[in-house]
Amino acid sequence: MGSILGFVILLCVVILGILIVIFAIIRRDLTRRAEDVLHKFQNKQILGVSSNANYFGRESLGMKQVRGNGILVLTNNELYYQMLLPREELSIPLDHIIGIEDTVSFLGKSRSMPLLKVVFKTEKGTDSAAWLMKDVNHWKSILVELMDKSAGQV
């Protein structure tokens, strides 16, 4: 009986050690990807960064999308998102953004917290995407201000 208990404890310790190593590797990879995204914008004016934005998807792609975390970057001419796993990108030129909407759900997914929902023009018409993140209201106000500036230049 004692040898079985010892084996179970040893097995648990080995599994825990393997999990710790796996999570450390994943964390290192995610940090490297976030650094790569920021490096991409090193010569641009960055107005906002959310390193843990939870992507709710893109309306045109329907409800069967993977929701995941990634990095959202706002520059003076682009809203850029890269999901960390799986690696997906979405780049929205600011002059294509036609609206910022208040919502707590998107594509049947909800989190009783406000989402950043961005409506934008594409070659095929109108589309939208949404994110859950810290400081949603701050991001909304920056985007609205940029849209107002852009409209005033037309």
PDB file of C-alpha atoms in Angstrom:
ATOM      1  CA  MET A   1       0.000   0.000   0.000  1.00  0.00           C
ATOM      2  CA  GLY A   2       2.839   2.386   0.881  1.00  0.00           C
ATOM      3  CA  SER A   3       4.619   1.761  -2.424  1.00  0.00           C
ATOM      4  CA  ILE A   4       1.437   2.581  -4.390  1.00  0.00           C
ATOM      5  CA  LEU A   5       1.024   5.832  -2.470  1.00  0.00           C
ATOM      6  CA  GLY A   6       4.676   6.703  -3.082  1.00  0.00           C
ATOM      7  CA  PHE A   7       4.250   5.966  -6.794  1.00  0.00           C
ATOM      8  CA  VAL A   8       1.124   8.159  -7.010  1.00  0.00           C
ATOM      9  CA  ILE A   9       2.913  11.034  -5.243  1.00  0.00           C
ATOM     10  CA  LEU A  10       5.945  10.671  -7.529  1.00  0.00           C
ATOM     11  CA  LEU A  11       3.678  10.586 -10.588  1.00  0.00           C
ATOM     12  CA  CYS A  12       1.871  13.761  -9.439  1.00  0.00           C
ATOM     13  CA  VAL A  13       5.187  15.559  -8.862  1.00  0.00           C
ATOM     14  CA  VAL A  14       6.444  14.530 -12.338  1.00  0.00           C
ATOM     15  CA  ILE A  15       3.202  15.664 -14.015  1.00  0.00           C
ATOM     16  CA  LEU A  16       3.300  18.963 -12.116  1.00  0.00           C
ATOM     17  CA  GLY A  17       6.920  19.498 -13.185  1.00  0.00           C
ATOM     18  CA  ILE A  18       6.052  18.809 -16.830  1.00  0.00           C
ATOM     19  CA  LEU A  19       3.121  21.262 -16.662  1.00  0.00           C
ATOM     20  CA  ILE A  20       5.337  23.970 -15.164  1.00  0.00           C
ATOM     21  CA  VAL A  21       7.877  23.533 -17.981  1.00  0.00           C
ATOM     22  CA  ILE A  22       5.136  23.597 -20.649  1.00  0.00           C
ATOM     23  CA  PHE A  23       3.582  26.790 -19.222  1.00  0.00           C
ATOM     24  CA  ALA A  24       7.004  28.457 -18.998  1.00  0.00           C
ATOM     25  CA  ILE A  25       7.668  27.662 -22.668  1.00  0.00           C
ATOM     26  CA  ILE A  26       4.229  28.960 -23.714  1.00  0.00           C
ATOM     27  CA  ARG A  27       4.677  32.141 -21.672  1.00  0.00           C
ATOM     28  CA  ARG A  28       8.106  32.766 -23.237  1.00  0.00           C
ATOM     29  CA  ASP A  29       6.657  32.255 -26.728  1.00  0.00           C
ATOM     30  CA  LEU A  30       3.726  34.602 -26.057  1.00  0.00           C
ATOM     31  CA  THR A  31       6.068  37.274 -24.692  1.00  0.00           C
ATOM     32  CA  ARG A  32       8.256  36.954 -27.792  1.00  0.00           C
ATOM     33  CA  ARG A  33       5.222  37.318 -30.069  1.00  0.00           C
ATOM     34  CA  ALA A  34       4.048  40.435 -28.226  1.00  0.00           C
ATOM     35  CA  GLU A  35       7.543  41.915 -28.571  1.00  0.00           C
ATOM     36  CA  ASP A  36       7.484  41.112 -32.316  1.00  0.00           C
ATOM     37  CA  VAL A  37       4.171  42.946 -32.720  1.00  0.00           C
ATOM     38  CA  LEU A  38       5.465  46.009 -30.895  1.00  0.00           C
ATOM     39  CA  HIS A  39       8.664  45.912 -32.970  1.00  0.00           C
ATOM     40  CA  LYS A  40       6.507  46.087 -36.092  1.00  0.00           C
ATOM     41  CA  PHE A  41       5.274  49.511 -34.919  1.00  0.00           C
ATOM     42  CA  GLN A  42       8.553  50.917 -33.600  1.00  0.00           C
ATOM     43  CA  ASN A  43       8.654  53.721 -36.183  1.00  0.00           C
ATOM     44  CA  LYS A  44       4.995  54.681 -35.800  1.00  0.00           C
ATOM     45  CA  GLN A  45       3.196  56.809 -33.256  1.00  0.00           C
ATOM     46  CA  ILE A  46       1.549  54.316 -30.892  1.00  0.00           C
ATOM     47  CA  LEU A  47      -1.544  55.767 -29.200  1.00  0.00           C
ATOM     48  CA  GLY A  48      -2.575  52.661 -27.302  1.00  0.00           C
ATOM     49  CA  VAL A  49      -1.553  49.071 -26.586  1.00  0.00           C
ATOM     50  CA  SER A  50      -3.529  46.316 -24.916  1.00  0.00           C
ATOM     51  CA  SER A  51      -1.374  43.236 -24.458  1.00  0.00           C
ATOM     52  CA  ASN A  52      -4.256  41.079 -23.253  1.00  0.00           C
ATOM     53  CA  ALA A  53      -7.186  41.959 -25.509  1.00  0.00           C
ATOM     54  CA  ASN A  54      -9.740  39.157 -25.750  1.00  0.00           C
ATOM     55  CA  TYR A  55     -10.945  38.917 -29.365  1.00  0.00           C
ATOM     56  CA  PHE A  56     -14.632  38.078 -29.822  1.00  0.00           C
ATOM     57  CA  GLY A  57     -14.339  37.653 -33.585  1.00  0.00           C
ATOM     58  CA  ARG A  58     -15.254  39.321 -36.814  1.00  0.00           C
ATOM     59  CA  GLU A  59     -18.910  39.600 -37.817  1.00  0.00           C
ATOM     60  CA  SER A  60     -18.355  38.588 -41.462  1.00  0.00           C
ATOM     61  CA  LEU A  61     -16.756  35.291 -40.408  1.00  0.00           C
ATOM     62  CA  GLY A  62     -19.793  34.149 -38.430  1.00  0.00           C
ATOM     63  CA  MET A  63     -20.260  32.587 -35.040  1.00  0.00           C
ATOM     64  CA  LYS A  64     -17.871  29.637 -35.374  1.00  0.00           C
ATOM     65  CA  GLN A  65     -14.623  31.470 -34.666  1.00  0.00           C
ATOM     66  CA  VAL A  66     -11.982  30.898 -32.071  1.00  0.00           C
ATOM     67  CA  ARG A  67     -12.044  33.530 -29.377  1.00  0.00           C
ATOM     68  CA  GLY A  68      -8.608  34.279 -27.996  1.00  0.00           C
ATOM     69  CA  ASN A  69      -6.215  36.705 -26.410  1.00  0.00           C
ATOM     70  CA  GLY A  70      -3.763  38.861 -28.251  1.00  0.00           C
ATOM     71  CA  ILE A  71      -2.266  42.278 -28.599  1.00  0.00           C
ATOM     72  CA  LEU A  72      -4.223  45.285 -29.864  1.00  0.00           C
ATOM     73  CA  VAL A  73      -2.248  48.301 -31.082  1.00  0.00           C
ATOM     74  CA  LEU A  74      -3.651  51.693 -32.039  1.00  0.00           C
ATOM     75  CA  THR A  75      -1.532  54.070 -34.098  1.00  0.00           C
ATOM     76  CA  ASN A  76      -2.487  57.371 -35.659  1.00  0.00           C
ATOM     77  CA  ASN A  77      -3.527  55.525 -38.845  1.00  0.00           C
ATOM     78  CA  GLU A  78      -4.319  51.904 -37.938  1.00  0.00           C
ATOM     79  CA  LEU A  79      -6.012  49.611 -35.440  1.00  0.00           C
ATOM     80  CA  TYR A  80      -4.031  46.354 -35.485  1.00  0.00           C
ATOM     81  CA  TYR A  81      -4.722  43.097 -33.676  1.00  0.00           C
ATOM     82  CA  GLN A  82      -2.744  39.884 -33.537  1.00  0.00           C
ATOM     83  CA  MET A  83      -4.199  36.889 -31.753  1.00  0.00           C
ATOM     84  CA  LEU A  84      -1.457  34.933 -30.063  1.00  0.00           C
ATOM     85  CA  LEU A  85      -2.892  31.425 -30.435  1.00  0.00           C
ATOM     86  CA  PRO A  86      -3.815  30.700 -33.184  1.00  0.00           C
ATOM     87  CA  ARG A  87      -1.820  33.400 -34.911  1.00  0.00           C
ATOM     88  CA  GLU A  88      -4.359  35.620 -36.690  1.00  0.00           C
ATOM     89  CA  GLU A  89      -4.076  39.253 -37.705  1.00  0.00           C
ATOM     90  CA  LEU A  90      -6.575  42.005 -38.350  1.00  0.00           C
ATOM     91  CA  SER A  91      -5.504  45.418 -39.601  1.00  0.00           C
ATOM     92  CA  ILE A  92      -8.111  48.180 -39.846  1.00  0.00           C
ATOM     93  CA  PRO A  93      -7.020  51.485 -41.380  1.00  0.00           C
ATOM     94  CA  LEU A  94      -8.486  54.285 -39.250  1.00  0.00           C
ATOM     95  CA  ASP A  95     -10.059  55.924 -42.290  1.00  0.00           C
ATOM     96  CA  HIS A  96     -12.097  52.711 -42.774  1.00  0.00           C
ATOM     97  CA  ILE A  97     -13.645  52.879 -39.290  1.00  0.00           C
ATOM     98  CA  ILE A  98     -17.225  54.125 -39.523  1.00  0.00           C
ATOM     99  CA  GLY A  99     -18.414  53.531 -35.984  1.00  0.00           C
ATOM    100  CA  ILE A 100     -17.680  52.559 -32.411  1.00  0.00           C
ATOM    101  CA  GLU A 101     -20.587  50.833 -30.677  1.00  0.00           C
ATOM    102  CA  ASP A 102     -21.443  49.982 -27.078  1.00  0.00           C
ATOM    103  CA  THR A 103     -22.231  46.319 -26.492  1.00  0.00           C
ATOM    104  CA  VAL A 104     -21.706  43.536 -23.956  1.00  0.00           C
ATOM    105  CA  SER A 105     -22.165  40.700 -26.433  1.00  0.00           C
ATOM    106  CA  PHE A 106     -20.918  39.905 -29.917  1.00  0.00           C
ATOM    107  CA  LEU A 107     -21.644  36.917 -32.172  1.00  0.00           C
ATOM    108  CA  GLY A 108     -23.534  35.159 -29.397  1.00  0.00           C
ATOM    109  CA  LYS A 109     -20.659  35.522 -26.927  1.00  0.00           C
ATOM    110  CA  SER A 110     -21.091  37.753 -23.905  1.00  0.00           C
ATOM    111  CA  ARG A 111     -19.362  38.818 -20.738  1.00  0.00           C
ATOM    112  CA  SER A 112     -21.536  41.342 -18.852  1.00  0.00           C
ATOM    113  CA  MET A 113     -18.694  43.826 -19.352  1.00  0.00           C
ATOM    114  CA  PRO A 114     -18.395  46.477 -22.067  1.00  0.00           C
ATOM    115  CA  LEU A 115     -16.675  45.459 -25.307  1.00  0.00           C
ATOM    116  CA  LEU A 116     -14.830  47.602 -27.806  1.00  0.00           C
ATOM    117  CA  LYS A 117     -16.869  47.074 -30.974  1.00  0.00           C
ATOM    118  CA  VAL A 118     -15.453  48.643 -34.111  1.00  0.00           C
ATOM    119  CA  VAL A 119     -17.501  48.904 -37.326  1.00  0.00           C
ATOM    120  CA  PHE A 120     -15.464  49.357 -40.482  1.00  0.00           C
ATOM    121  CA  LYS A 121     -15.573  49.334 -44.277  1.00  0.00           C
ATOM    122  CA  THR A 122     -14.056  46.516 -46.325  1.00  0.00           C
ATOM    123  CA  GLU A 123     -13.920  45.761 -50.037  1.00  0.00           C
ATOM    124  CA  LYS A 124     -17.023  43.593 -49.560  1.00  0.00           C
ATOM    125  CA  GLY A 125     -19.064  46.083 -47.518  1.00  0.00           C
ATOM    126  CA  THR A 126     -19.342  46.700 -43.800  1.00  0.00           C
ATOM    127  CA  ASP A 127     -17.860  44.483 -41.101  1.00  0.00           C
ATOM    128  CA  SER A 128     -17.208  44.682 -37.369  1.00  0.00           C
ATOM    129  CA  ALA A 129     -14.989  43.168 -34.694  1.00  0.00           C
ATOM    130  CA  ALA A 130     -15.060  43.279 -30.908  1.00  0.00           C
ATOM    131  CA  TRP A 131     -12.645  42.950 -28.010  1.00  0.00           C
ATOM    132  CA  LEU A 132     -12.872  42.659 -24.241  1.00  0.00           C
ATOM    133  CA  MET A 133     -10.079  44.589 -22.583  1.00  0.00           C
ATOM    134  CA  LYS A 134      -9.163  47.002 -19.823  1.00  0.00           C
ATOM    135  CA  ASP A 135      -9.994  50.675 -20.350  1.00  0.00           C
ATOM    136  CA  VAL A 136     -12.601  50.098 -23.075  1.00  0.00           C
ATOM    137  CA  ASN A 137     -14.029  53.593 -22.560  1.00  0.00           C
ATOM    138  CA  HIS A 138     -10.581  55.157 -22.938  1.00  0.00           C
ATOM    139  CA  TRP A 139     -10.019  53.298 -26.218  1.00  0.00           C
ATOM    140  CA  LYS A 140     -13.473  54.329 -27.441  1.00  0.00           C
ATOM    141  CA  SER A 141     -12.801  57.991 -26.695  1.00  0.00           C
ATOM    142  CA  ILE A 142      -9.448  57.919 -28.526  1.00  0.00           C
ATOM    143  CA  LEU A 143     -11.028  56.228 -31.560  1.00  0.00           C
ATOM    144  CA  VAL A 144     -13.962  58.668 -31.628  1.00  0.00           C
ATOM    145  CA  GLU A 145     -11.538  61.598 -31.394  1.00  0.00           C
ATOM    146  CA  LEU A 146      -9.486  60.186 -34.293  1.00  0.00           C
ATOM    147  CA  MET A 147     -12.661  59.641 -36.348  1.00  0.00           C
ATOM    148  CA  ASP A 148     -13.745  63.243 -35.659  1.00  0.00           C
ATOM    149  CA  LYS A 149     -10.334  64.570 -36.729  1.00  0.00           C
ATOM    150  CA  SER A 150     -10.476  62.469 -39.884  1.00  0.00           C
ATOM    151  CA  ALA A 151     -14.001  63.711 -40.700  1.00  0.00           C
ATOM    152  CA  GLY A 152     -12.879  67.310 -40.190  1.00  0.00           C
ATOM    153  CA  GLN A 153     -10.087  66.862 -42.755  1.00  0.00           C
ATOM    154  CA  VAL A 154     -12.428  65.654 -45.490  1.00  0.00           C
TER     155      VAL A 154
END
